[in-house]
Amino acid sequence: MKISSKARIAAALMFGAMVLIAVSIGWANTQVSAAVEQRRHSAAIASALNDIRMVTFEYLLNRRERARLQEQAVWQRLEGLLALPTGLDDAAARTLAELRANGEASHRLFGEVVPTRAAGGVADEVQQRFEVQISSRLLILQQRSLVDAAKLIDDAGVRIDETQRRVVLVTAAGLVLMALITAAAVWMFRRDVLRPIARLEQATREVAAGNWSFELDVGSADELGEMARHFDAMTRKLRDSFGQLELSNRELVSLNNELESFSYSVSHDLRSPLRSMDGFSLALIEDYGDQLDEEARDSLQRIRAASQRMGRLIDELLGLARVTRAELRIQEVDISAMVHEMAANLARSQPERQVRWEIDEGIKVRADRELMHIALQNLLDNAWKFTGKTTDAVIRVGMRQEGGDRICFVADNGAGFDMAYADRLFGAFQRLHHESDFPGTGVGLAIVQRVLRRHGWPLWAQASLGGGASFFFRILEQTDERREQGHPAG
């Protein structure tokens, strides 16, 4: 059975118990109200009977007409009370009927009492005995009526007590039922919800620890059981996927090792003929240059330049491979100090150039020092190269805060480039300027992007043709924290 169905059943039972208690209380309120009304009505009857009894005593003693009139008035009040419906039970209704009959009989007997006393004689004596009998009968009936009225009052009290007992019993039964329903619901909740959730929590810990063979299998047919089956299916698929991924990783490592061996082998095998080409070309120029015409000497120079360029390409390729494979050694790197040193080296390499450097102080990041040196060197080399034909050249290195991250930049006012070709900017061997204008291999920015990607820092550029270029990289603080904790940067 579904957990939702069990919850609906428990809610229905709880609601039924509450309705039972509410109905019981409503019924008890009706019964108590009726009993209170009966007691009030019975008390009014008893009061009227007592008034009649007092009037009867006064009349029997004094035979005054005022007492007879009072008895008539009280009887009318009593007769009205006896005629009112009160919703009595059978016993009380019989008592009321008996009281009504006794009241009517006593009223008739009261009317038979002679208003005046006899003066004397045998007839008077008989009349007196008759009145004594009537008076005795009258008082007995009135006493019985008072007893019946008291019984009605007591019956009302008994009804109230009985109703209260029933309410207590029904309420207690309802509360016991609610307690049982609550206990059953708690038991089912622990069995059907908390225990599977605890099992699921254990499963997540096992899977997080790498135990992909752990089976959840809570063994129920409800929603949590369905979720457990989906969880087991997910872990099986993940186990299969990780197995395939592990196999792919081993194959990739093997391929990388083979590629690395191939790269070094090729670079070594290529360097030797390139050095031979360059060396023999130089020997020809030096030893037989005076015997060659201008076209031959130019061809030899071209051969030398091509072999040297091929050597630089090989070096750049090896550098790109090293950047991709190098293990990160994170530490604090003073970017400002590193850039000052590079700027001094560039200025010494071409002392005839006048370049204004604007370097913000205190730029420090958590990064791999060697890789950051490679990336910044390439960015500064580009800025130095592309401001070579610019008067009043300016190269600026700085940092600004943006949100919770920092953005570093290297900007120049050199040749720049057309942003329409920006998508080619970070590809290996992609050039936006002719080599005769600005020499290079076209690998530098690809190396920069790979270094920053290894750190999890996005790289982008802004430029205009003839208006200089700016390269930005965002230092993501959360990425730095994840890398510090041993997680991949992204």
Tab-separated table of C-alpha atoms in Angstrom:
chain	number	residue	atom	x	y	z
A	1	MET	CA	0.000	0.000	0.000
A	2	LYS	CA	1.225	3.482	-0.836
A	3	ILE	CA	2.332	5.782	1.973
A	4	SER	CA	-0.178	8.375	0.783
A	5	SER	CA	-3.008	5.814	1.090
A	6	LYS	CA	-1.904	4.879	4.600
A	7	ALA	CA	-1.777	8.545	5.527
A	8	ARG	CA	-5.304	9.073	4.183
A	9	ILE	CA	-6.605	6.091	6.181
A	10	ALA	CA	-4.942	7.327	9.369
A	11	ALA	CA	-6.306	10.827	8.794
A	12	ALA	CA	-9.813	9.411	8.180
A	13	LEU	CA	-9.679	7.352	11.392
A	14	MET	CA	-8.404	10.325	13.363
A	15	PHE	CA	-11.116	12.518	11.878
A	16	GLY	CA	-13.733	9.851	12.693
A	17	ALA	CA	-12.584	9.723	16.318
A	18	MET	CA	-12.762	13.505	16.528
A	19	VAL	CA	-16.247	13.484	14.983
A	20	LEU	CA	-17.306	10.804	17.486
A	21	ILE	CA	-16.107	12.915	20.385
A	22	ALA	CA	-17.745	16.019	18.917
A	23	VAL	CA	-21.072	14.195	18.408
A	24	SER	CA	-20.856	12.813	21.931
A	25	ILE	CA	-20.268	16.260	23.354
A	26	GLY	CA	-23.133	17.687	21.298
A	27	TRP	CA	-25.477	14.892	22.404
A	28	ALA	CA	-24.382	15.350	26.021
A	29	ASN	CA	-25.008	19.070	25.805
A	30	THR	CA	-28.523	18.383	24.531
A	31	GLN	CA	-29.188	15.851	27.291
A	32	VAL	CA	-27.811	18.091	30.010
A	33	SER	CA	-29.852	21.022	28.726
A	34	ALA	CA	-32.985	18.863	28.772
A	35	ALA	CA	-32.180	17.585	32.293
A	36	VAL	CA	-31.528	21.121	33.540
A	37	GLU	CA	-34.814	22.224	32.016
A	38	GLN	CA	-36.542	19.253	33.681
A	39	ARG	CA	-35.023	20.156	37.031
A	40	ARG	CA	-36.032	23.802	36.660
A	41	HIS	CA	-39.532	22.776	35.601
A	42	SER	CA	-39.773	20.251	38.447
A	43	ALA	CA	-38.580	22.854	40.914
A	44	ALA	CA	-41.274	25.231	39.675
A	45	ILE	CA	-43.882	22.441	40.120
A	46	ALA	CA	-42.574	21.713	43.617
A	47	SER	CA	-42.764	25.411	44.459
A	48	ALA	CA	-46.373	25.589	43.230
A	49	LEU	CA	-47.289	22.418	45.205
A	50	ASN	CA	-45.712	23.849	48.307
A	51	ASP	CA	-47.692	27.078	47.838
A	52	ILE	CA	-50.913	25.048	47.487
A	53	ARG	CA	-50.018	23.082	50.614
A	54	MET	CA	-49.471	26.294	52.613
A	55	VAL	CA	-52.712	27.770	51.303
A	56	THR	CA	-54.493	24.505	52.170
A	57	PHE	CA	-53.194	24.632	55.751
A	58	GLU	CA	-54.326	28.244	56.095
A	59	TYR	CA	-57.728	27.467	54.654
A	60	LEU	CA	-58.260	24.415	56.854
A	61	LEU	CA	-57.350	26.434	59.939
A	62	ASN	CA	-59.152	29.709	59.240
A	63	ARG	CA	-61.639	28.965	56.398
A	64	ARG	CA	-61.009	32.323	54.835
A	65	GLU	CA	-62.221	33.046	51.338
A	66	ARG	CA	-58.906	34.719	50.471
A	67	ALA	CA	-57.164	31.370	50.928
A	68	ARG	CA	-59.608	29.682	48.538
A	69	LEU	CA	-58.916	32.374	45.920
A	70	GLN	CA	-55.178	31.936	46.436
A	71	GLU	CA	-55.534	28.179	45.985
A	72	GLN	CA	-57.393	28.771	42.725
A	73	ALA	CA	-54.653	31.050	41.405
A	74	VAL	CA	-51.851	28.706	42.422
A	75	TRP	CA	-53.724	25.752	40.894
A	76	GLN	CA	-53.961	27.555	37.576
A	77	ARG	CA	-50.179	28.126	37.669
A	78	LEU	CA	-49.580	24.517	38.620
A	79	GLU	CA	-51.962	23.260	35.968
A	80	GLY	CA	-50.060	25.228	33.347
A	81	LEU	CA	-46.757	23.777	34.558
A	82	LEU	CA	-48.138	20.240	34.499
A	83	ALA	CA	-49.362	20.692	30.945
A	84	LEU	CA	-45.988	21.835	29.525
A	85	PRO	CA	-44.035	19.248	27.437
A	86	THR	CA	-40.561	18.724	28.915
A	87	GLY	CA	-39.058	15.859	26.885
A	88	LEU	CA	-38.997	13.440	29.829
A	89	ASP	CA	-38.032	9.791	29.727
A	90	ASP	CA	-40.693	7.119	30.347
A	91	ALA	CA	-40.277	6.921	34.133
A	92	ALA	CA	-40.336	10.696	34.539
A	93	ALA	CA	-43.335	10.935	32.206
A	94	ARG	CA	-45.229	8.397	34.353
A	95	THR	CA	-44.300	10.330	37.491
A	96	LEU	CA	-45.514	13.544	35.898
A	97	ALA	CA	-48.792	11.879	34.863
A	98	GLU	CA	-49.271	10.599	38.411
A	99	LEU	CA	-48.471	14.031	39.764
A	100	ARG	CA	-50.995	15.567	37.383
A	101	ALA	CA	-53.692	13.101	38.530
A	102	ASN	CA	-52.917	13.724	42.228
A	103	GLY	CA	-52.994	17.443	41.655
A	104	GLU	CA	-56.367	17.326	39.994
A	105	ALA	CA	-57.702	15.071	42.761
A	106	SER	CA	-56.394	17.341	45.509
A	107	HIS	CA	-57.884	20.363	43.755
A	108	ARG	CA	-61.263	18.625	43.639
A	109	LEU	CA	-61.032	17.677	47.323
A	110	PHE	CA	-60.097	21.222	48.210
A	111	GLY	CA	-63.282	22.358	46.548
A	112	GLU	CA	-65.331	19.928	48.639
A	113	VAL	CA	-64.223	21.437	51.938
A	114	VAL	CA	-67.109	23.495	53.403
A	115	PRO	CA	-66.197	27.139	53.649
A	116	THR	CA	-67.729	27.606	57.144
A	117	ARG	CA	-67.665	25.421	60.267
A	118	ALA	CA	-70.925	23.844	61.666
A	119	ALA	CA	-72.460	25.237	64.895
A	120	GLY	CA	-73.179	21.836	66.602
A	121	GLY	CA	-75.510	18.734	66.572
A	122	VAL	CA	-75.264	15.203	65.207
A	123	ALA	CA	-75.292	16.411	61.617
A	124	ASP	CA	-72.524	18.820	62.356
A	125	GLU	CA	-70.553	16.077	63.976
A	126	VAL	CA	-70.917	13.889	60.873
A	127	GLN	CA	-69.964	16.857	58.711
A	128	GLN	CA	-66.860	17.445	60.783
A	129	ARG	CA	-65.774	13.820	60.494
A	130	PHE	CA	-66.318	14.032	56.736
A	131	GLU	CA	-64.206	17.194	56.493
A	132	VAL	CA	-61.500	15.573	58.571
A	133	GLN	CA	-61.400	12.686	56.130
A	134	ILE	CA	-61.349	15.061	53.157
A	135	SER	CA	-58.633	17.169	54.776
A	136	SER	CA	-56.559	14.106	55.562
A	137	ARG	CA	-57.004	12.793	52.036
A	138	LEU	CA	-56.178	16.245	50.630
A	139	LEU	CA	-52.966	16.557	52.638
A	140	ILE	CA	-51.894	13.019	51.699
A	141	LEU	CA	-52.382	13.752	47.999
A	142	GLN	CA	-50.473	16.979	48.317
A	143	GLN	CA	-47.674	15.168	50.154
A	144	ARG	CA	-47.550	12.550	47.392
A	145	SER	CA	-47.415	15.332	44.830
A	146	LEU	CA	-44.460	16.897	46.633
A	147	VAL	CA	-42.750	13.512	46.734
A	148	ASP	CA	-43.373	13.067	43.008
A	149	ALA	CA	-41.984	16.544	42.303
A	150	ALA	CA	-38.908	15.680	44.342
A	151	LYS	CA	-38.583	12.468	42.305
A	152	LEU	CA	-38.680	14.513	39.110
A	153	ILE	CA	-35.941	16.768	40.462
A	154	ASP	CA	-33.871	13.760	41.501
A	155	ASP	CA	-34.499	12.144	38.133
A	156	ALA	CA	-33.134	15.267	36.413
A	157	GLY	CA	-30.003	15.104	38.572
A	158	VAL	CA	-29.612	11.414	37.768
A	159	ARG	CA	-29.956	12.203	34.045
A	160	ILE	CA	-27.240	14.862	34.321
A	161	ASP	CA	-24.901	12.497	36.183
A	162	GLU	CA	-25.588	9.673	33.758
A	163	THR	CA	-25.016	11.955	30.776
A	164	GLN	CA	-21.735	13.157	32.253
A	165	ARG	CA	-20.621	9.573	32.806
A	166	ARG	CA	-21.488	8.675	29.239
A	167	VAL	CA	-19.611	11.704	27.930
A	168	VAL	CA	-16.573	10.767	29.990
A	169	LEU	CA	-16.726	7.186	28.700
A	170	VAL	CA	-17.206	8.203	25.065
A	171	THR	CA	-14.495	10.869	25.309
A	172	ALA	CA	-12.129	8.425	26.963
A	173	ALA	CA	-12.893	5.847	24.295
A	174	GLY	CA	-12.313	8.437	21.562
A	175	LEU	CA	-9.024	9.534	23.114
A	176	VAL	CA	-7.916	5.925	23.467
A	177	LEU	CA	-8.836	5.379	19.817
A	178	MET	CA	-6.897	8.479	18.801
A	179	ALA	CA	-3.930	7.342	20.882
A	180	LEU	CA	-4.039	3.927	19.210
A	181	ILE	CA	-4.295	5.530	15.773
A	182	THR	CA	-1.386	7.847	16.618
A	183	ALA	CA	0.716	4.961	17.928
A	184	ALA	CA	-0.068	2.912	14.815
A	185	ALA	CA	0.764	5.881	12.588
A	186	VAL	CA	4.063	6.460	14.408
A	187	TRP	CA	4.912	2.771	14.130
A	188	MET	CA	4.111	2.708	10.424
A	189	PHE	CA	6.012	5.975	9.926
A	190	ARG	CA	9.093	4.502	11.587
A	191	ARG	CA	8.764	1.254	9.641
A	192	ASP	CA	7.748	2.639	6.243
A	193	VAL	CA	9.470	6.047	6.188
A	194	LEU	CA	12.239	6.529	8.752
A	195	ARG	CA	13.799	3.089	8.341
A	196	PRO	CA	13.937	3.317	4.510
A	197	ILE	CA	15.283	6.872	4.785
A	198	ALA	CA	18.004	5.675	7.178
A	199	ARG	CA	18.770	2.907	4.717
A	200	LEU	CA	18.895	5.462	1.906
A	201	GLU	CA	21.239	7.646	3.956
A	202	GLN	CA	23.511	4.651	4.489
A	203	ALA	CA	23.364	3.934	0.763
A	204	THR	CA	24.393	7.486	-0.120
A	205	ARG	CA	27.333	7.247	2.309
A	206	GLU	CA	28.382	3.924	0.805
A	207	VAL	CA	28.126	5.271	-2.742
A	208	ALA	CA	29.970	8.464	-1.748
A	209	ALA	CA	32.730	6.237	-0.309
A	210	GLY	CA	32.975	4.455	-3.668
A	211	ASN	CA	31.024	1.302	-2.862
A	212	TRP	CA	29.100	1.154	-6.126
A	213	SER	CA	27.999	-2.427	-5.498
A	214	PHE	CA	25.810	-1.431	-2.526
A	215	GLU	CA	22.152	-2.422	-3.041
A	216	LEU	CA	19.483	-0.343	-1.273
A	217	ASP	CA	16.469	-2.673	-1.763
A	218	VAL	CA	14.149	-1.574	1.101
A	219	GLY	CA	11.688	-4.305	0.113
A	220	SER	CA	8.494	-2.243	0.073
A	221	ALA	CA	5.967	-1.453	-2.633
A	222	ASP	CA	5.313	2.180	-1.676
A	223	GLU	CA	6.861	5.395	-2.947
A	224	LEU	CA	10.102	4.892	-1.001
A	225	GLY	CA	10.378	1.375	-2.346
A	226	GLU	CA	9.996	2.743	-5.865
A	227	MET	CA	12.639	5.370	-5.129
A	228	ALA	CA	14.962	2.666	-3.753
A	229	ARG	CA	14.570	0.654	-6.939
A	230	HIS	CA	15.362	3.738	-9.017
A	231	PHE	CA	18.364	4.410	-6.761
A	232	ASP	CA	19.658	0.865	-7.278
A	233	ALA	CA	19.147	1.208	-11.025
A	234	MET	CA	21.020	4.515	-10.954
A	235	THR	CA	23.950	3.047	-8.996
A	236	ARG	CA	24.127	0.109	-11.419
A	237	LYS	CA	24.228	2.478	-14.381
A	238	LEU	CA	26.799	4.673	-12.630
A	239	ARG	CA	28.847	1.582	-11.778
A	240	ASP	CA	28.805	0.550	-15.427
A	241	SER	CA	29.561	4.110	-16.546
A	242	PHE	CA	32.455	4.484	-14.098
A	243	GLY	CA	33.785	1.130	-15.183
A	244	GLN	CA	33.752	2.272	-18.790
A	245	LEU	CA	35.204	5.629	-17.747
A	246	GLU	CA	37.990	3.936	-15.812
A	247	LEU	CA	38.770	1.784	-18.825
A	248	SER	CA	38.715	4.871	-21.037
A	249	ASN	CA	40.986	6.701	-18.583
A	250	ARG	CA	43.479	3.843	-18.617
A	251	GLU	CA	43.408	3.864	-22.400
A	252	LEU	CA	43.788	7.642	-22.397
A	253	VAL	CA	46.751	7.496	-20.016
A	254	SER	CA	48.319	4.894	-22.231
A	255	LEU	CA	47.675	7.039	-25.292
A	256	ASN	CA	49.054	10.119	-23.540
A	257	ASN	CA	52.179	8.230	-22.584
A	258	GLU	CA	52.549	6.999	-26.138
A	259	LEU	CA	51.892	10.505	-27.433
A	260	GLU	CA	54.455	11.974	-25.065
A	261	SER	CA	57.014	9.405	-26.128
A	262	PHE	CA	56.123	10.066	-29.739
A	263	SER	CA	56.383	13.845	-29.244
A	264	TYR	CA	59.831	13.653	-27.695
A	265	SER	CA	60.945	11.097	-30.243
A	266	VAL	CA	59.663	13.161	-33.126
A	267	SER	CA	61.117	16.355	-31.694
A	268	HIS	CA	64.495	14.663	-31.282
A	269	ASP	CA	64.343	13.091	-34.724
A	270	LEU	CA	63.241	16.385	-36.286
A	271	ARG	CA	65.766	18.554	-34.473
A	272	SER	CA	68.709	16.606	-35.825
A	273	PRO	CA	67.944	17.133	-39.558
A	274	LEU	CA	66.853	20.718	-38.829
A	275	ARG	CA	70.175	21.442	-37.147
A	276	SER	CA	71.913	19.805	-40.096
A	277	MET	CA	69.967	21.951	-42.540
A	278	ASP	CA	70.721	25.099	-40.605
A	279	GLY	CA	74.372	24.192	-40.092
A	280	PHE	CA	75.112	23.181	-43.665
A	281	SER	CA	73.242	26.218	-44.980
A	282	LEU	CA	75.357	28.463	-42.760
A	283	ALA	CA	78.523	26.631	-43.870
A	284	LEU	CA	77.637	27.165	-47.513
A	285	ILE	CA	77.022	30.844	-46.948
A	286	GLU	CA	80.260	31.318	-45.009
A	287	ASP	CA	82.508	29.126	-47.180
A	288	TYR	CA	81.066	29.625	-50.657
A	289	GLY	CA	79.025	32.767	-50.284
A	290	ASP	CA	81.353	34.749	-52.541
A	291	GLN	CA	80.956	32.132	-55.255
A	292	LEU	CA	77.130	32.222	-55.175
A	293	ASP	CA	74.923	34.758	-56.784
A	294	GLU	CA	72.372	36.790	-54.817
A	295	GLU	CA	69.475	34.422	-55.556
A	296	ALA	CA	71.365	31.389	-54.230
A	297	ARG	CA	72.392	33.202	-51.063
A	298	ASP	CA	68.763	34.264	-50.521
A	299	SER	CA	67.609	30.672	-50.962
A	300	LEU	CA	70.100	29.503	-48.351
A	301	GLN	CA	68.922	32.223	-45.974
A	302	ARG	CA	65.340	31.091	-46.516
A	303	ILE	CA	66.334	27.501	-45.800
A	304	ARG	CA	67.975	28.616	-42.550
A	305	ALA	CA	64.954	30.731	-41.542
A	306	ALA	CA	62.550	27.872	-42.296
A	307	SER	CA	64.579	25.356	-40.290
A	308	GLN	CA	64.845	27.802	-37.377
A	309	ARG	CA	61.114	28.470	-37.544
A	310	MET	CA	60.479	24.721	-37.589
A	311	GLY	CA	62.613	24.403	-34.454
A	312	ARG	CA	60.606	27.096	-32.712
A	313	LEU	CA	57.395	25.326	-33.679
A	314	ILE	CA	58.672	22.107	-32.176
A	315	ASP	CA	59.593	23.932	-28.966
A	316	GLU	CA	56.159	25.561	-28.823
A	317	LEU	CA	54.416	22.222	-29.355
A	318	LEU	CA	56.423	20.622	-26.567
A	319	GLY	CA	55.648	23.588	-24.329
A	320	LEU	CA	51.917	23.270	-25.087
A	321	ALA	CA	52.056	19.561	-24.236
A	322	ARG	CA	53.892	20.226	-20.963
A	323	VAL	CA	51.346	22.876	-19.947
A	324	THR	CA	48.505	20.440	-20.555
A	325	ARG	CA	50.070	17.575	-18.579
A	326	ALA	CA	51.887	19.385	-15.795
A	327	GLU	CA	50.672	18.731	-12.263
A	328	LEU	CA	49.436	21.867	-10.467
A	329	ARG	CA	51.458	23.007	-7.450
A	330	ILE	CA	49.293	25.688	-5.874
A	331	GLN	CA	50.999	28.427	-3.889
A	332	GLU	CA	50.828	32.183	-3.480
A	333	VAL	CA	52.158	33.949	-6.563
A	334	ASP	CA	53.065	37.645	-6.621
A	335	ILE	CA	51.905	38.649	-10.094
A	336	SER	CA	53.142	42.208	-9.712
A	337	ALA	CA	56.701	41.164	-8.873
A	338	MET	CA	56.725	38.583	-11.667
A	339	VAL	CA	55.549	41.146	-14.241
A	340	HIS	CA	58.168	43.703	-13.090
A	341	GLU	CA	60.907	41.131	-13.673
A	342	MET	CA	59.564	40.205	-17.123
A	343	ALA	CA	59.242	43.871	-18.093
A	344	ALA	CA	62.860	44.490	-17.131
A	345	ASN	CA	64.000	41.515	-19.220
A	346	LEU	CA	62.020	42.717	-22.244
A	347	ALA	CA	63.443	46.233	-21.877
A	348	ARG	CA	66.997	44.822	-21.760
A	349	SER	CA	66.353	42.752	-24.888
A	350	GLN	CA	65.529	45.888	-26.897
A	351	PRO	CA	66.978	48.881	-25.061
A	352	GLU	CA	66.272	51.171	-28.016
A	353	ARG	CA	62.497	50.879	-27.439
A	354	GLN	CA	60.627	53.339	-25.221
A	355	VAL	CA	57.637	51.610	-23.591
A	356	ARG	CA	55.703	52.927	-20.576
A	357	TRP	CA	54.767	50.171	-18.123
A	358	GLU	CA	51.800	50.630	-15.769
A	359	ILE	CA	51.773	47.751	-13.280
A	360	ASP	CA	49.394	47.625	-10.314
A	361	GLU	CA	51.099	46.651	-7.097
A	362	GLY	CA	50.006	43.917	-4.695
A	363	ILE	CA	48.456	41.541	-7.247
A	364	LYS	CA	48.668	38.128	-5.589
A	365	VAL	CA	46.880	34.913	-6.487
A	366	ARG	CA	46.875	31.258	-5.450
A	367	ALA	CA	48.200	29.438	-8.513
A	368	ASP	CA	50.958	27.293	-9.993
A	369	ARG	CA	53.998	29.577	-10.164
A	370	GLU	CA	55.650	27.960	-13.198
A	371	LEU	CA	52.470	27.826	-15.285
A	372	MET	CA	51.515	31.405	-14.371
A	373	HIS	CA	55.030	32.498	-15.397
A	374	ILE	CA	54.521	30.833	-18.798
A	375	ALA	CA	51.066	32.420	-19.285
A	376	LEU	CA	52.152	35.934	-18.273
A	377	GLN	CA	55.331	35.681	-20.339
A	378	ASN	CA	53.300	34.891	-23.438
A	379	LEU	CA	50.827	37.726	-22.750
A	380	LEU	CA	53.622	40.254	-22.161
A	381	ASP	CA	55.587	38.992	-25.188
A	382	ASN	CA	52.482	39.585	-27.320
A	383	ALA	CA	51.948	43.058	-25.875
A	384	TRP	CA	55.642	43.902	-26.421
A	385	LYS	CA	55.590	42.532	-29.964
A	386	PHE	CA	52.352	44.217	-31.112
A	387	THR	CA	53.378	47.623	-29.722
A	388	GLY	CA	56.658	47.464	-31.681
A	389	LYS	CA	55.341	49.841	-34.356
A	390	THR	CA	53.485	52.113	-31.958
A	391	THR	CA	54.840	55.441	-30.795
A	392	ASP	CA	54.289	56.164	-27.092
A	393	ALA	CA	53.645	52.466	-26.442
A	394	VAL	CA	51.904	51.632	-23.167
A	395	ILE	CA	51.558	48.190	-21.567
A	396	ARG	CA	49.422	47.929	-18.493
A	397	VAL	CA	48.930	45.029	-16.039
A	398	GLY	CA	46.262	45.384	-13.354
A	399	MET	CA	43.422	43.918	-11.366
A	400	ARG	CA	39.906	45.021	-10.481
A	401	GLN	CA	37.174	43.641	-8.237
A	402	GLU	CA	33.923	42.521	-9.825
A	403	GLY	CA	31.291	40.984	-7.540
A	404	GLY	CA	32.964	38.308	-5.464
A	405	ASP	CA	35.719	37.677	-8.025
A	406	ARG	CA	38.865	39.441	-9.181
A	407	ILE	CA	39.691	40.176	-12.825
A	408	CYS	CA	43.314	40.482	-13.958
A	409	PHE	CA	44.190	42.036	-17.294
A	410	VAL	CA	47.111	42.722	-19.626
A	411	ALA	CA	46.406	45.616	-21.993
A	412	ASP	CA	48.376	47.470	-24.670
A	413	ASN	CA	47.798	50.208	-27.226
A	414	GLY	CA	49.423	48.319	-30.094
A	415	ALA	CA	48.169	46.924	-33.385
A	416	GLY	CA	45.132	45.156	-31.919
A	417	PHE	CA	42.946	42.957	-34.113
A	418	ASP	CA	39.476	42.736	-35.608
A	419	MET	CA	37.032	41.212	-33.068
A	420	ALA	CA	35.261	39.477	-35.974
A	421	TYR	CA	38.113	36.949	-35.865
A	422	ALA	CA	38.200	36.614	-32.060
A	423	ASP	CA	36.947	32.994	-32.219
A	424	ARG	CA	40.270	32.019	-33.853
A	425	LEU	CA	42.334	33.839	-31.254
A	426	PHE	CA	43.096	30.990	-28.839
A	427	GLY	CA	43.528	28.176	-31.354
A	428	ALA	CA	46.980	26.681	-31.891
A	429	PHE	CA	48.840	28.076	-34.949
A	430	GLN	CA	46.083	30.652	-35.505
A	431	ARG	CA	47.417	34.054	-36.530
A	432	LEU	CA	45.547	37.314	-37.161
A	433	HIS	CA	48.595	39.176	-38.545
A	434	HIS	CA	51.021	38.273	-41.297
A	435	GLU	CA	54.362	36.917	-40.109
A	436	SER	CA	56.241	39.540	-42.092
A	437	ASP	CA	54.554	42.203	-39.935
A	438	PHE	CA	54.707	40.441	-36.569
A	439	PRO	CA	56.679	37.181	-36.421
A	440	GLY	CA	55.507	34.284	-34.271
A	441	THR	CA	54.232	30.730	-34.227
A	442	GLY	CA	50.607	31.377	-33.226
A	443	VAL	CA	50.833	29.050	-30.212
A	444	GLY	CA	51.335	31.580	-27.391
A	445	LEU	CA	47.677	32.427	-26.702
A	446	ALA	CA	46.705	28.753	-26.936
A	447	ILE	CA	49.230	28.091	-24.154
A	448	VAL	CA	47.798	30.971	-22.092
A	449	GLN	CA	44.268	29.634	-22.424
A	450	ARG	CA	45.288	26.128	-21.387
A	451	VAL	CA	47.172	27.414	-18.337
A	452	LEU	CA	44.203	29.478	-17.167
A	453	ARG	CA	41.778	26.656	-17.968
A	454	ARG	CA	43.855	24.367	-15.739
A	455	HIS	CA	43.210	26.868	-12.932
A	456	GLY	CA	39.509	27.145	-13.768
A	457	TRP	CA	39.789	30.808	-14.773
A	458	PRO	CA	37.948	32.050	-17.899
A	459	LEU	CA	39.977	34.023	-20.467
A	460	TRP	CA	38.673	36.531	-22.992
A	461	ALA	CA	39.882	39.475	-25.074
A	462	GLN	CA	38.723	42.900	-26.204
A	463	ALA	CA	40.417	44.739	-29.050
A	464	SER	CA	40.029	46.934	-32.088
A	465	LEU	CA	42.154	47.060	-35.207
A	466	GLY	CA	44.845	49.659	-34.571
A	467	GLY	CA	43.445	50.427	-31.098
A	468	GLY	CA	45.297	47.886	-28.975
A	469	ALA	CA	44.198	44.688	-27.238
A	470	SER	CA	43.270	43.719	-23.694
A	471	PHE	CA	43.282	40.174	-22.310
A	472	PHE	CA	41.277	39.420	-19.177
A	473	PHE	CA	41.066	36.399	-16.896
A	474	ARG	CA	38.641	36.033	-14.027
A	475	ILE	CA	39.945	34.587	-10.740
A	476	LEU	CA	36.986	32.642	-9.365
A	477	GLU	CA	37.317	32.457	-5.576
A	478	GLN	CA	35.036	29.397	-5.261
A	479	THR	CA	37.108	27.604	-7.903
A	480	ASP	CA	40.248	28.425	-5.931
A	481	GLU	CA	38.726	26.956	-2.768
A	482	ARG	CA	37.696	23.743	-4.567
A	483	ARG	CA	41.186	23.406	-6.078
A	484	GLU	CA	42.743	23.928	-2.615
A	485	GLN	CA	40.567	21.082	-1.296
A	486	GLY	CA	41.745	18.735	-4.031
A	487	HIS	CA	38.715	19.012	-6.328
A	488	PRO	CA	39.091	19.601	-10.074
A	489	ALA	CA	38.795	23.221	-11.140
A	490	GLY	CA	36.041	22.547	-13.625
